[in-house]
Amino acid sequence: MALIVQKYGGSSVADTEAMKRVAQRIVDAHNAGHQVVVVVSAMGDTTDDLLDSAAALTSAPPEREMDILLSAGERISMALLAMAVNELGVEARAYTGAQAGIQTDSRFGAAQIVGMVPERVARAVKDGQVAIVAGFQGISKDDDVTTLGRGGSDTTAVALAAALHADVCEIYTDVDGLFSADPRIVPKAHRLRTLTQEETLEMAAHGAKILHLRAVEFARRYGVPLHVRSSFSEKNGTWISDAPANPELKGLVPDAALKSPEENAMEKPVISGIAHDRSQDKITVTDVPNSPGVAARVFAVVAEVGANIDMIVQNIPVSDPTKANITFTLPEGDARKALDALEAHHDEIGFNELRYNPNIGKLSLVGVGMRTNPGVSARLFSAMSDAGINIDLISTSEIRISVVTRLEDLDRAVQAVHTAFGLDASETEAVVYGGTGR
Amino acid sequence: MALIVQKYGGSSVADTEAMKRVAQRIVDAHNAGHQVVVVVSAMGDTTDDLLDSAAALTSAPPEREMDILLSAGERISMALLAMAVNELGVEARAYTGAQAGIQTDSRFGAAQIVGMVPERVARAVKDGQVAIVAGFQGISKDDDVTTLGRGGSDTTAVALAAALHADVCEIYTDVDGLFSADPRIVPKAHRLRTLTQEETLEMAAHGAKILHLRAVEFARRYGVPLHVRSSFSEKNGTWISDAPANPELKGLVPDAALKSPEENAMEKPVISGIAHDRSQDKITVTDVPNSPGVAARVFAVVAEVGANIDMIVQNIPVSDPTKANITFTLPEGDARKALDALEAHHDEIGFNELRYNPNIGKLSLVGVGMRTNPGVSARLFSAMSDAGINIDLISTSEIRISVVTRLEDLDRAVQAVHTAFGLDASETEAVVYGGTGR
């Protein structure tokens, strides 16, 4: 027997028919002898519909009431899903975020989990019931409903899995798992059988959309094994963990998940996957005095308005070494306020002009194999060069290399690099995994 | 300054446009210097849509989860309404049943209020905010969401008004108030300016649909003045109280509400209104032994299955005085289980047969003036007789006479009696109230 937390996104419970399918999957896991806790998002377009209603009434909705409004979507889906499971002969109990003991701070719309006391959930599964929990929501110490922001249901699921010491947190979505690159850009992208938590973190932080960064961070911090898979098929998806799976899960996880990480590492390619991100903008502050403390002043101003800086490059023009240009990237939503803040501090910083470029794209190569394989950057740069694509900025971590290109070159860059690193499906599936094709 | 509780039903907040209208009304009351607490039902068809979704999944939904599901409707409407009020420049806070301190027992789907601790609501209005509370829902001591059953939002509003010592509980609906009879049956029915709580109780208990019986009982027990009025017009509606209104409410209540009950009584007709009820069925148990204790046995059997008996008649055939026929009426939903229970106790009771008639209608004449005016029954019976309508059963209270007729005669009976008692609008409005017509 294993304890399984299953998370179903909105597309998995888009309507009552989809819900019946999900209910059957839950019941199958229960009948196979496992304890099952389910986290569910709002049905299909519910959240958008609620947002539309709010927008029809006000352009500045109060945050507290917005959270009450949005939390209703998950309450509907969890109650209905519990009914569907009951109908299949397995007792199910639905719990709101508050009832599941998900305690948060009071930052409406983007609340952080500050405590987990899932007593009722634990009691329910101990009594042989399926517990169904509303994703995305919690309760503040003032007894107010809060929502966890984007990717909140993933976070709920991982936090519950951590608190309940679950053997796996299954993240059900509408694709078969994580891929070596976005299949819409690289049709030959292959599904990843396993991925380390560190790699997943880098992928999520640099544009991969399947899993939300906060959930991955949570999983990593508490060592929660994740299994990202499709609710529309029985196929195994991507296993994300730094430890082998509980053997009880055999059949429910990819076979590779049962092996030790060392065994898996031997079979892994140097690069696991390529993430891309179109949502960053670039700002250059030109001709600032090349003296100590100026860069610090620039970023203090930007940080003050809450903009999140990603990459930073400083260069000194050969023509005038007393000046420097500072370039950085940030999420497109933060660009306006950063520009305004810098403009307001023009005299204090002493720059010449602000250059703003929203037309950039970022490609990130991720893989733990990078640590022991020199030459990855060289191979990346030559692939880009062969494809005639200019690299604007570069940043690296121990297991990642990111490069910024012009936005219109991004897709081509991803395709070229995917091929250059031997990730295209026909090769990889056959060579690395010995797969029989999909 | 007065403290006003306003309750808006689903038709008053059917869509965001209707909600804006309601928000404006709330803001008007606030800006007139009053403290305003609002109770709101789910928007238009929300509850039906949720029931449809549940029905698509299961024919036997678990009650606890059904209550979670249905409570979502009010959470949506209260959050949106708070946004709409905020948009008009008045601070509003939305509170769930739990947050408003509405404590109930655990009878899901038909919970009873067992405690009221509306601290947060009281604090909000003290701070100059409008408090918007989800109707129809509460929280059990096990921390489960409960719903109060039919008319639950009215009950929430009256209970809040009682706990907060409100000066009036305004019940907004889609008609102008309570009428002397259902205007769909009697086009000349007139709106009632005032009604005593006792009269309202009898009207609600005997088929008038505007106010739910439980809410009226609550209002009577705690002396909460009610004002039933339309959310689609500025007209005053029906004032229900046994005491004159707080003079601060002048303009917000009918002028008659400011007078003493004695003054109003002098102007009142003998009969205030006529309620009717199509939802009762009739059962006759024939030829039971005419001996002590037999009737008690019949009703013990019926009570055991939870059927609510309304009228009872026992008669003894002239041909065989050792036998008796027992006839009673009960809600149509209870008939099946009552018949089954009686059949199961056939030998013990010793009846000959069970006769079941669903085709009955009940007309009830209500008015405190009945106490001091003899001859009301005679006038009623002769009106029925003149209209050629047979009376089957009769029951009375101090301020009510009810008669049962064949279902197909009911409408005609209501019309005939309405005219016979001088209630038709042209006469009543002119003679009794001196009104100038509507």
PDB file of N, CA and C in Angstrom, chain A residues 322-376:
ATOM      1  N   THR A 322      35.439  55.323 -18.982  1.00  0.00           N
ATOM      2  CA  THR A 322      34.884  55.909 -17.754  1.00  0.00           C
ATOM      3  C   THR A 322      33.372  55.651 -17.670  1.00  0.00           C
ATOM      4  N   LYS A 323      32.807  55.108 -18.744  1.00  0.00           N
ATOM      5  CA  LYS A 323      31.367  54.843 -18.782  1.00  0.00           C
ATOM      6  C   LYS A 323      31.109  53.342 -18.866  1.00  0.00           C
ATOM      7  N   ALA A 324      29.900  52.925 -18.499  1.00  0.00           N
ATOM      8  CA  ALA A 324      29.505  51.520 -18.638  1.00  0.00           C
ATOM      9  C   ALA A 324      28.049  51.433 -19.077  1.00  0.00           C
ATOM     10  N   ASN A 325      27.717  50.369 -19.800  1.00  0.00           N
ATOM     11  CA  ASN A 325      26.318  50.067 -20.120  1.00  0.00           C
ATOM     12  C   ASN A 325      25.878  48.890 -19.246  1.00  0.00           C
ATOM     13  N   ILE A 326      24.712  49.036 -18.618  1.00  0.00           N
ATOM     14  CA  ILE A 326      24.185  47.933 -17.800  1.00  0.00           C
ATOM     15  C   ILE A 326      22.923  47.401 -18.475  1.00  0.00           C
ATOM     16  N   THR A 327      22.923  46.109 -18.797  1.00  0.00           N
ATOM     17  CA  THR A 327      21.770  45.483 -19.450  1.00  0.00           C
ATOM     18  C   THR A 327      21.198  44.425 -18.527  1.00  0.00           C
ATOM     19  N   PHE A 328      19.873  44.391 -18.442  1.00  0.00           N
ATOM     20  CA  PHE A 328      19.264  43.310 -17.652  1.00  0.00           C
ATOM     21  C   PHE A 328      17.933  42.893 -18.274  1.00  0.00           C
ATOM     22  N   THR A 329      17.509  41.690 -17.922  1.00  0.00           N
ATOM     23  CA  THR A 329      16.204  41.210 -18.393  1.00  0.00           C
ATOM     24  C   THR A 329      15.296  41.056 -17.189  1.00  0.00           C
ATOM     25  N   LEU A 330      13.985  41.141 -17.486  1.00  0.00           N
ATOM     26  CA  LEU A 330      12.987  41.039 -16.411  1.00  0.00           C
ATOM     27  C   LEU A 330      11.646  40.642 -17.030  1.00  0.00           C
ATOM     28  N   PRO A 331      10.690  40.148 -16.228  1.00  0.00           N
ATOM     29  CA  PRO A 331       9.399  39.755 -16.789  1.00  0.00           C
ATOM     30  C   PRO A 331       8.708  40.941 -17.441  1.00  0.00           C
ATOM     31  N   GLU A 332       8.028  40.696 -18.552  1.00  0.00           N
ATOM     32  CA  GLU A 332       7.454  41.807 -19.316  1.00  0.00           C
ATOM     33  C   GLU A 332       6.498  42.652 -18.469  1.00  0.00           C
ATOM     34  N   GLY A 333       5.830  42.001 -17.518  1.00  0.00           N
ATOM     35  CA  GLY A 333       4.894  42.739 -16.659  1.00  0.00           C
ATOM     36  C   GLY A 333       5.589  43.726 -15.739  1.00  0.00           C
ATOM     37  N   ASP A 334       6.890  43.550 -15.523  1.00  0.00           N
ATOM     38  CA  ASP A 334       7.614  44.433 -14.603  1.00  0.00           C
ATOM     39  C   ASP A 334       8.328  45.577 -15.314  1.00  0.00           C
ATOM     40  N   ALA A 335       8.356  45.536 -16.673  1.00  0.00           N
ATOM     41  CA  ALA A 335       9.200  46.470 -17.409  1.00  0.00           C
ATOM     42  C   ALA A 335       8.769  47.918 -17.206  1.00  0.00           C
ATOM     43  N   ARG A 336       7.469  48.168 -17.307  1.00  0.00           N
ATOM     44  CA  ARG A 336       6.973  49.545 -17.219  1.00  0.00           C
ATOM     45  C   ARG A 336       7.401  50.211 -15.916  1.00  0.00           C
ATOM     46  N   LYS A 337       7.174  49.508 -14.799  1.00  0.00           N
ATOM     47  CA  LYS A 337       7.485  50.149 -13.515  1.00  0.00           C
ATOM     48  C   LYS A 337       8.990  50.320 -13.314  1.00  0.00           C
ATOM     49  N   ALA A 338       9.770  49.373 -13.888  1.00  0.00           N
ATOM     50  CA  ALA A 338      11.226  49.520 -13.775  1.00  0.00           C
ATOM     51  C   ALA A 338      11.696  50.746 -14.550  1.00  0.00           C
ATOM     52  N   LEU A 339      11.164  50.914 -15.760  1.00  0.00           N
ATOM     53  CA  LEU A 339      11.543  52.070 -16.576  1.00  0.00           C
ATOM     54  C   LEU A 339      11.163  53.377 -15.881  1.00  0.00           C
ATOM     55  N   ASP A 340       9.942  53.417 -15.352  1.00  0.00           N
ATOM     56  CA  ASP A 340       9.494  54.631 -14.670  1.00  0.00           C
ATOM     57  C   ASP A 340      10.383  54.957 -13.481  1.00  0.00           C
ATOM     58  N   ALA A 341      10.738  53.914 -12.730  1.00  0.00           N
ATOM     59  CA  ALA A 341      11.550  54.130 -11.529  1.00  0.00           C
ATOM     60  C   ALA A 341      12.934  54.652 -11.905  1.00  0.00           C
ATOM     61  N   LEU A 342      13.495  54.055 -12.965  1.00  0.00           N
ATOM     62  CA  LEU A 342      14.825  54.505 -13.394  1.00  0.00           C
ATOM     63  C   LEU A 342      14.775  55.955 -13.881  1.00  0.00           C
ATOM     64  N   GLU A 343      13.748  56.257 -14.663  1.00  0.00           N
ATOM     65  CA  GLU A 343      13.602  57.621 -15.181  1.00  0.00           C
ATOM     66  C   GLU A 343      13.513  58.619 -14.026  1.00  0.00           C
ATOM     67  N   ALA A 344      12.803  58.233 -12.989  1.00  0.00           N
ATOM     68  CA  ALA A 344      12.627  59.117 -11.830  1.00  0.00           C
ATOM     69  C   ALA A 344      13.938  59.353 -11.090  1.00  0.00           C
ATOM     70  N   HIS A 345      14.880  58.418 -11.244  1.00  0.00           N
ATOM     71  CA  HIS A 345      16.166  58.570 -10.561  1.00  0.00           C
ATOM     72  C   HIS A 345      17.288  58.922 -11.549  1.00  0.00           C
ATOM     73  N   HIS A 346      16.897  59.528 -12.655  1.00  0.00           N
ATOM     74  CA  HIS A 346      17.852  59.826 -13.727  1.00  0.00           C
ATOM     75  C   HIS A 346      19.091  60.560 -13.211  1.00  0.00           C
ATOM     76  N   ASP A 347      18.854  61.641 -12.504  1.00  0.00           N
ATOM     77  CA  ASP A 347      19.989  62.478 -12.097  1.00  0.00           C
ATOM     78  C   ASP A 347      20.887  61.760 -11.106  1.00  0.00           C
ATOM     79  N   GLU A 348      20.280  61.080 -10.195  1.00  0.00           N
ATOM     80  CA  GLU A 348      21.020  60.369  -9.159  1.00  0.00           C
ATOM     81  C   GLU A 348      21.932  59.296  -9.752  1.00  0.00           C
ATOM     82  N   ILE A 349      21.404  58.541 -10.762  1.00  0.00           N
ATOM     83  CA  ILE A 349      22.194  57.462 -11.369  1.00  0.00           C
ATOM     84  C   ILE A 349      23.158  58.044 -12.408  1.00  0.00           C
ATOM     85  N   GLY A 350      22.672  59.022 -13.136  1.00  0.00           N
ATOM     86  CA  GLY A 350      23.519  59.685 -14.119  1.00  0.00           C
ATOM     87  C   GLY A 350      23.725  58.898 -15.402  1.00  0.00           C
ATOM     88  N   PHE A 351      22.649  58.293 -15.930  1.00  0.00           N
ATOM     89  CA  PHE A 351      22.795  57.573 -17.199  1.00  0.00           C
ATOM     90  C   PHE A 351      22.502  58.496 -18.376  1.00  0.00           C
ATOM     91  N   ASN A 352      22.821  58.006 -19.580  1.00  0.00           N
ATOM     92  CA  ASN A 352      22.534  58.773 -20.781  1.00  0.00           C
ATOM     93  C   ASN A 352      21.116  58.488 -21.266  1.00  0.00           C
ATOM     94  N   GLU A 353      20.835  57.187 -21.561  1.00  0.00           N
ATOM     95  CA  GLU A 353      19.467  56.867 -21.979  1.00  0.00           C
ATOM     96  C   GLU A 353      19.070  55.463 -21.527  1.00  0.00           C
ATOM     97  N   LEU A 354      17.748  55.204 -21.596  1.00  0.00           N
ATOM     98  CA  LEU A 354      17.216  53.874 -21.303  1.00  0.00           C
ATOM     99  C   LEU A 354      16.806  53.248 -22.625  1.00  0.00           C
ATOM    100  N   ARG A 355      17.331  52.052 -22.921  1.00  0.00           N
ATOM    101  CA  ARG A 355      16.896  51.347 -24.122  1.00  0.00           C
ATOM    102  C   ARG A 355      16.053  50.159 -23.696  1.00  0.00           C
ATOM    103  N   TYR A 356      14.909  50.056 -24.334  1.00  0.00           N
ATOM    104  CA  TYR A 356      13.955  49.021 -23.929  1.00  0.00           C
ATOM    105  C   TYR A 356      13.679  48.112 -25.121  1.00  0.00           C
ATOM    106  N   ASN A 357      13.824  46.805 -24.933  1.00  0.00           N
ATOM    107  CA  ASN A 357      13.580  45.866 -26.026  1.00  0.00           C
ATOM    108  C   ASN A 357      12.731  44.693 -25.545  1.00  0.00           C
ATOM    109  N   PRO A 358      11.461  44.691 -25.946  1.00  0.00           N
ATOM    110  CA  PRO A 358      10.584  43.576 -25.538  1.00  0.00           C
ATOM    111  C   PRO A 358      10.741  42.356 -26.445  1.00  0.00           C
ATOM    112  N   ASN A 359      11.459  42.511 -27.561  1.00  0.00           N
ATOM    113  CA  ASN A 359      11.515  41.425 -28.548  1.00  0.00           C
ATOM    114  C   ASN A 359      12.699  40.498 -28.346  1.00  0.00           C
ATOM    115  N   ILE A 360      12.751  39.900 -27.155  1.00  0.00           N
ATOM    116  CA  ILE A 360      13.830  38.944 -26.911  1.00  0.00           C
ATOM    117  C   ILE A 360      13.239  37.600 -26.509  1.00  0.00           C
ATOM    118  N   GLY A 361      14.032  36.555 -26.696  1.00  0.00           N
ATOM    119  CA  GLY A 361      13.626  35.222 -26.280  1.00  0.00           C
ATOM    120  C   GLY A 361      14.791  34.575 -25.556  1.00  0.00           C
ATOM    121  N   LYS A 362      14.480  33.685 -24.621  1.00  0.00           N
ATOM    122  CA  LYS A 362      15.555  33.047 -23.873  1.00  0.00           C
ATOM    123  C   LYS A 362      15.463  31.537 -24.048  1.00  0.00           C
ATOM    124  N   LEU A 363      16.602  30.923 -24.319  1.00  0.00           N
ATOM    125  CA  LEU A 363      16.686  29.474 -24.448  1.00  0.00           C
ATOM    126  C   LEU A 363      17.573  28.983 -23.303  1.00  0.00           C
ATOM    127  N   SER A 364      17.123  27.936 -22.612  1.00  0.00           N
ATOM    128  CA  SER A 364      17.924  27.401 -21.503  1.00  0.00           C
ATOM    129  C   SER A 364      18.113  25.905 -21.687  1.00  0.00           C
ATOM    130  N   LEU A 365      19.363  25.508 -21.608  1.00  0.00           N
ATOM    131  CA  LEU A 365      19.753  24.106 -21.722  1.00  0.00           C
ATOM    132  C   LEU A 365      19.950  23.599 -20.305  1.00  0.00           C
ATOM    133  N   VAL A 366      19.271  22.502 -19.948  1.00  0.00           N
ATOM    134  CA  VAL A 366      19.329  22.023 -18.566  1.00  0.00           C
ATOM    135  C   VAL A 366      19.736  20.554 -18.518  1.00  0.00           C
ATOM    136  N   GLY A 367      20.628  20.219 -17.615  1.00  0.00           N
ATOM    137  CA  GLY A 367      20.986  18.808 -17.441  1.00  0.00           C
ATOM    138  C   GLY A 367      22.052  18.635 -16.379  1.00  0.00           C
ATOM    139  N   VAL A 368      21.852  17.681 -15.465  1.00  0.00           N
ATOM    140  CA  VAL A 368      22.865  17.459 -14.427  1.00  0.00           C
ATOM    141  C   VAL A 368      24.159  16.932 -15.038  1.00  0.00           C
ATOM    142  N   GLY A 369      24.073  16.327 -16.226  1.00  0.00           N
ATOM    143  CA  GLY A 369      25.253  15.797 -16.886  1.00  0.00           C
ATOM    144  C   GLY A 369      26.278  16.869 -17.241  1.00  0.00           C
ATOM    145  N   MET A 370      25.802  18.114 -17.264  1.00  0.00           N
ATOM    146  CA  MET A 370      26.681  19.232 -17.596  1.00  0.00           C
ATOM    147  C   MET A 370      27.870  19.326 -16.643  1.00  0.00           C
ATOM    148  N   ARG A 371      27.620  18.956 -15.408  1.00  0.00           N
ATOM    149  CA  ARG A 371      28.659  19.047 -14.374  1.00  0.00           C
ATOM    150  C   ARG A 371      29.922  18.281 -14.747  1.00  0.00           C
ATOM    151  N   THR A 372      29.706  17.127 -15.369  1.00  0.00           N
ATOM    152  CA  THR A 372      30.849  16.258 -15.650  1.00  0.00           C
ATOM    153  C   THR A 372      31.220  16.244 -17.119  1.00  0.00           C
ATOM    154  N   ASN A 373      30.520  17.037 -17.930  1.00  0.00           N
ATOM    155  CA  ASN A 373      30.800  17.056 -19.359  1.00  0.00           C
ATOM    156  C   ASN A 373      31.219  18.437 -19.812  1.00  0.00           C
ATOM    157  N   PRO A 374      32.487  18.673 -19.945  1.00  0.00           N
ATOM    158  CA  PRO A 374      32.911  19.970 -20.463  1.00  0.00           C
ATOM    159  C   PRO A 374      32.503  20.078 -21.932  1.00  0.00           C
ATOM    160  N   GLY A 375      32.505  21.267 -22.427  1.00  0.00           N
ATOM    161  CA  GLY A 375      32.246  21.434 -23.857  1.00  0.00           C
ATOM    162  C   GLY A 375      30.805  21.651 -24.220  1.00  0.00           C
ATOM    163  N   VAL A 376      29.939  21.716 -23.226  1.00  0.00           N
ATOM    164  CA  VAL A 376      28.528  21.927 -23.551  1.00  0.00           C
ATOM    165  C   VAL A 376      28.321  23.319 -24.142  1.00  0.00           C
TER     166      VAL A 376
END
